[in-house]
PDB file of C-alpha atoms in Angstrom:
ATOM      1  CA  UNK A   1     -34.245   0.490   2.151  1.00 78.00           C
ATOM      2  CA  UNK A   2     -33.257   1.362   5.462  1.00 84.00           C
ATOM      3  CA  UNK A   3     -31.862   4.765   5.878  1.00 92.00           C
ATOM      4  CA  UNK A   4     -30.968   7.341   8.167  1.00 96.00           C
ATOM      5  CA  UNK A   5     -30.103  11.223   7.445  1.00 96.00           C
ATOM      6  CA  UNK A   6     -28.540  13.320  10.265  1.00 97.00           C
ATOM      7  CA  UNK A   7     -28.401  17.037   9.784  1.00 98.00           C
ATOM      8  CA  UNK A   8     -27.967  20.396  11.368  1.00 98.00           C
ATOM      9  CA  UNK A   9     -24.261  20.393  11.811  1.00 98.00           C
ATOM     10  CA  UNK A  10     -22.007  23.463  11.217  1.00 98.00           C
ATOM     11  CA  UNK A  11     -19.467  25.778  12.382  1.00 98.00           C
ATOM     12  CA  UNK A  12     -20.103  27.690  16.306  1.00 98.00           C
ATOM     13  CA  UNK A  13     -17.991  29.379  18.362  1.00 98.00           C
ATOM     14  CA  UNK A  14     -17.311  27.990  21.679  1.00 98.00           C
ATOM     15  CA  UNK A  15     -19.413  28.228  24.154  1.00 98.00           C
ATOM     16  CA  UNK A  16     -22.734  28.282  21.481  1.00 98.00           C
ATOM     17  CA  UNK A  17     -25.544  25.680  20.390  1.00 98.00           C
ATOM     18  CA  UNK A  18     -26.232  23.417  18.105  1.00 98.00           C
ATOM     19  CA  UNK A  19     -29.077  20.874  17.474  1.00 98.00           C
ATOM     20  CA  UNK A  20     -28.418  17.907  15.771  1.00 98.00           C
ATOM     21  CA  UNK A  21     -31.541  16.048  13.673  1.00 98.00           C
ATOM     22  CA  UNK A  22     -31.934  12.324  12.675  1.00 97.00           C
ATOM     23  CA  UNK A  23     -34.636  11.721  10.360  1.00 96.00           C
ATOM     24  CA  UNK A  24     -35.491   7.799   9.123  1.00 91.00           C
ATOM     25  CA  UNK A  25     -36.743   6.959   5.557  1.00 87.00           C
ATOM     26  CA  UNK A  26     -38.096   3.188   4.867  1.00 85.00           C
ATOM     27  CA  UNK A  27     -38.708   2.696   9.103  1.00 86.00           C
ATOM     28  CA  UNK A  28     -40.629   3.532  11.875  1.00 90.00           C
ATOM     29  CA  UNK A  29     -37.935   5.537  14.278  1.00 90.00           C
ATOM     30  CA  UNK A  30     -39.803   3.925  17.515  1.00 88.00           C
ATOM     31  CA  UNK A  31     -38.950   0.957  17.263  1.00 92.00           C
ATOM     32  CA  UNK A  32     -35.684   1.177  17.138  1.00 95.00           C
ATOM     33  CA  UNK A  33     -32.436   2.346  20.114  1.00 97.00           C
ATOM     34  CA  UNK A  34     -30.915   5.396  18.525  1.00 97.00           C
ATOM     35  CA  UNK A  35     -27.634   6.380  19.230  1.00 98.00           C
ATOM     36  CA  UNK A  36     -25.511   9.249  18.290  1.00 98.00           C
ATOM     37  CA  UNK A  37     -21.572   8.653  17.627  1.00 98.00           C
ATOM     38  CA  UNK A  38     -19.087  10.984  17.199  1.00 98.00           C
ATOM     39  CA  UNK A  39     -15.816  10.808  15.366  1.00 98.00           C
ATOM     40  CA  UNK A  40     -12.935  13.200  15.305  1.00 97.00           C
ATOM     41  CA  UNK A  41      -9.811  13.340  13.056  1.00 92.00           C
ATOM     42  CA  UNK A  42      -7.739  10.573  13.830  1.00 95.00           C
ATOM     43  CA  UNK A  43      -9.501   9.265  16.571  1.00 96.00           C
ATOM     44  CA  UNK A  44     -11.649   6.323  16.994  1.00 97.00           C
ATOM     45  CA  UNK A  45     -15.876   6.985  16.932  1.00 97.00           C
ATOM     46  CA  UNK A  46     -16.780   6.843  19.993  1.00 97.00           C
ATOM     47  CA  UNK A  47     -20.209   7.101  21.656  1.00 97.00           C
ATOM     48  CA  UNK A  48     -21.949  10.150  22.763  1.00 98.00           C
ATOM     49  CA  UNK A  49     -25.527   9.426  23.575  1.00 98.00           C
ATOM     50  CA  UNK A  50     -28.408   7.106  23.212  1.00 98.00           C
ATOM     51  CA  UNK A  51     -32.004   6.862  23.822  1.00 97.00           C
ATOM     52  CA  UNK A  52     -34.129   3.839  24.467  1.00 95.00           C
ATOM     53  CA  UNK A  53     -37.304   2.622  21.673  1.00 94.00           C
ATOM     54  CA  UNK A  54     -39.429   4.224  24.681  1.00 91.00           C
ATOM     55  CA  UNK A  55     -37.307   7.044  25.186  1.00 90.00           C
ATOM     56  CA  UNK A  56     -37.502   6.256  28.956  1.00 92.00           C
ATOM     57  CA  UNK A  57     -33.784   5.573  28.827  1.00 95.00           C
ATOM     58  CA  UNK A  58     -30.978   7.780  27.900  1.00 96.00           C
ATOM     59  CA  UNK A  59     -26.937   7.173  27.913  1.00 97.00           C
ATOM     60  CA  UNK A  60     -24.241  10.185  28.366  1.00 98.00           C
ATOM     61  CA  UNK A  61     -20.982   9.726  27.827  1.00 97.00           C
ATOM     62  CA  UNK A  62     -19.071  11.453  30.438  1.00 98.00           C
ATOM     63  CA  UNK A  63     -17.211  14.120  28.325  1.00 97.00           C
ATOM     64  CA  UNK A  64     -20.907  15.597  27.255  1.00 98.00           C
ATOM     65  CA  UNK A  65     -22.983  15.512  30.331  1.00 98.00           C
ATOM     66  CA  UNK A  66     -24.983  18.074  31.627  1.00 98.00           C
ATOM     67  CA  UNK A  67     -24.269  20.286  27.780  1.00 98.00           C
ATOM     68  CA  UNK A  68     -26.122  17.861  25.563  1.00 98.00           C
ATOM     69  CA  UNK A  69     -29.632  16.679  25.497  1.00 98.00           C
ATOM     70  CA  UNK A  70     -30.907  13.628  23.667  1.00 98.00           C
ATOM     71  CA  UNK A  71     -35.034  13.627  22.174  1.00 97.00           C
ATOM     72  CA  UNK A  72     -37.230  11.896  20.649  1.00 95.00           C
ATOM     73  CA  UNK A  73     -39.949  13.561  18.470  1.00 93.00           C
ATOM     74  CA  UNK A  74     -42.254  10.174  17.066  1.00 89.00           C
ATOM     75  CA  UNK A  75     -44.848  11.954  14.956  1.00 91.00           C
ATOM     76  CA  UNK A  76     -41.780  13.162  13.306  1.00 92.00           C
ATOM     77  CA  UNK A  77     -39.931  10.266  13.238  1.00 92.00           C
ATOM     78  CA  UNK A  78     -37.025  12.158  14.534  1.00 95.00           C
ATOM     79  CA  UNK A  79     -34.335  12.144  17.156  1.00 97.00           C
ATOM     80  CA  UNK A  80     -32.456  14.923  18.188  1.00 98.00           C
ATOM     81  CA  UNK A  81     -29.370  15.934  19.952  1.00 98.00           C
ATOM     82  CA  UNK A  82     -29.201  18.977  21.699  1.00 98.00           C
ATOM     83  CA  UNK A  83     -25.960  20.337  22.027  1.00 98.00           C
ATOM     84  CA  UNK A  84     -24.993  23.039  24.446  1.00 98.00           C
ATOM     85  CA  UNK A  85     -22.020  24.909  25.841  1.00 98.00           C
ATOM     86  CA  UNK A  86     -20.080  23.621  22.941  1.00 98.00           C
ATOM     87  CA  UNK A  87     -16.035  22.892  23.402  1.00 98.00           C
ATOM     88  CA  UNK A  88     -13.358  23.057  20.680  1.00 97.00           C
ATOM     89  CA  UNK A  89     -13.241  19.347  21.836  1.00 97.00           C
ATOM     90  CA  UNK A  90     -16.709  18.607  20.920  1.00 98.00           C
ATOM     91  CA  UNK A  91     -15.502  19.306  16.815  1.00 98.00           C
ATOM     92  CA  UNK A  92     -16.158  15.736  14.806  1.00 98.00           C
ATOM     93  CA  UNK A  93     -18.651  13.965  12.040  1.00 98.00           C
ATOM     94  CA  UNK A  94     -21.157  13.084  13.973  1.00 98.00           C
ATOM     95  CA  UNK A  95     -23.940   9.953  13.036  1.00 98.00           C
ATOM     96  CA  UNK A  96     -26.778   8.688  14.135  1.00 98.00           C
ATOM     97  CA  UNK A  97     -27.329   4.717  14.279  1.00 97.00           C
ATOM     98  CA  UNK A  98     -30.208   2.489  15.020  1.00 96.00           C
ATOM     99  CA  UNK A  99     -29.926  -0.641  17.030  1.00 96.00           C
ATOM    100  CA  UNK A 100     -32.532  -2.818  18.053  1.00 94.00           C
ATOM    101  CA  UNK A 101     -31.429  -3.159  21.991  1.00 93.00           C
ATOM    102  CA  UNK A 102     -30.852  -1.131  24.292  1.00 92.00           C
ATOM    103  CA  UNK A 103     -27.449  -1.952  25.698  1.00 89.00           C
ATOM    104  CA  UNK A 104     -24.031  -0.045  26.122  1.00 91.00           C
ATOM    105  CA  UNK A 105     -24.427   2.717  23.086  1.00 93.00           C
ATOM    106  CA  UNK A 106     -21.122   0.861  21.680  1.00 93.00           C
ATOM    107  CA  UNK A 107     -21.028   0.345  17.722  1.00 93.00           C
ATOM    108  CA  UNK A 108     -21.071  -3.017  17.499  1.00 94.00           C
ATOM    109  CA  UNK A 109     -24.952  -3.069  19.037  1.00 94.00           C
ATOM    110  CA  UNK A 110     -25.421  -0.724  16.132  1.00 96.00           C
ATOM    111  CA  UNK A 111     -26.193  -1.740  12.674  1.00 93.00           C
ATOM    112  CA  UNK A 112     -28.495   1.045  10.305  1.00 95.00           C
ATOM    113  CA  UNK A 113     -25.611   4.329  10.269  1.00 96.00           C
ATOM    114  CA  UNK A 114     -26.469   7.862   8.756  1.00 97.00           C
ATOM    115  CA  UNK A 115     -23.805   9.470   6.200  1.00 96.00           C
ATOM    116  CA  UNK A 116     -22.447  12.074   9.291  1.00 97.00           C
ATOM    117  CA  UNK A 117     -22.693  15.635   9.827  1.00 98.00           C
ATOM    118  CA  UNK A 118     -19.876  17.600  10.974  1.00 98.00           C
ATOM    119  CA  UNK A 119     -19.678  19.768  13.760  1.00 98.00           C
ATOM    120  CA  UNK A 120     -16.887  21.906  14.275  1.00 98.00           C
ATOM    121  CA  UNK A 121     -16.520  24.557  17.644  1.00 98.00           C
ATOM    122  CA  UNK A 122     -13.984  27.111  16.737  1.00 97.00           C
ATOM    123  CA  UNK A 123     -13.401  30.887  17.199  1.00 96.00           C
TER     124      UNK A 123
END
């Protein structure tokens, strides 16, 4: 069974870190487009970064550039979001998804999605 488990999520203040993990149980992470999505209350999920099979590629949205950083770790079967200079905008579940093309980091390319983690930026 195919499954993905994102974790690391929590509560930060503005302005602090946080660094998201996506770990994959029953396949091989490097095969596979991984993108992370956000969601916030009452809003639609949107996406907020993706990385190629090769990790040569990477997507931004525009609202996180230049704060968050998207890895790949392949020996641990991992992918990571590093997430800087957090904003009470940034709070939302956030998942990880795997796709098997690298495209537009839009959900309907995606079709393996993790449980969520939440994130939530407040003072």
């Amino acid at each position: 069974q195919l499954q993905l488990v994102e974790s690391g999520g929590g509560l930060v203040q503005p302005g602090g870190s946080l660094k998201l993990s996506c770990a994959a149980s029953g396949f091989t992470l490097n095969r596979y487009t991984i993108g992370w999505f956000r969601q916030a209350p009452g809003k639609e999920r949107e996406g907020v970064s993706c990385i190629s099979s090769s990790g040569g590629s990477h997507y931004y949205a525009d609202s996180v550039k230049g704060r968050f950083t998207i890895s790949r770790d392949s020996a641990k079967n991992t992918v990571y979001l590093q997430m800087n200079s957090l904003k009470p905008e940034d709070t939302a579940v956030y998942y990880c998804a795997a796709s098997t093309i690298w495209g537009l980091c839009v959900i309907p390319e995606y079709s393996v999605w993790g449980q969520g983690t939440q994130v939530t930026v407040s003072s």
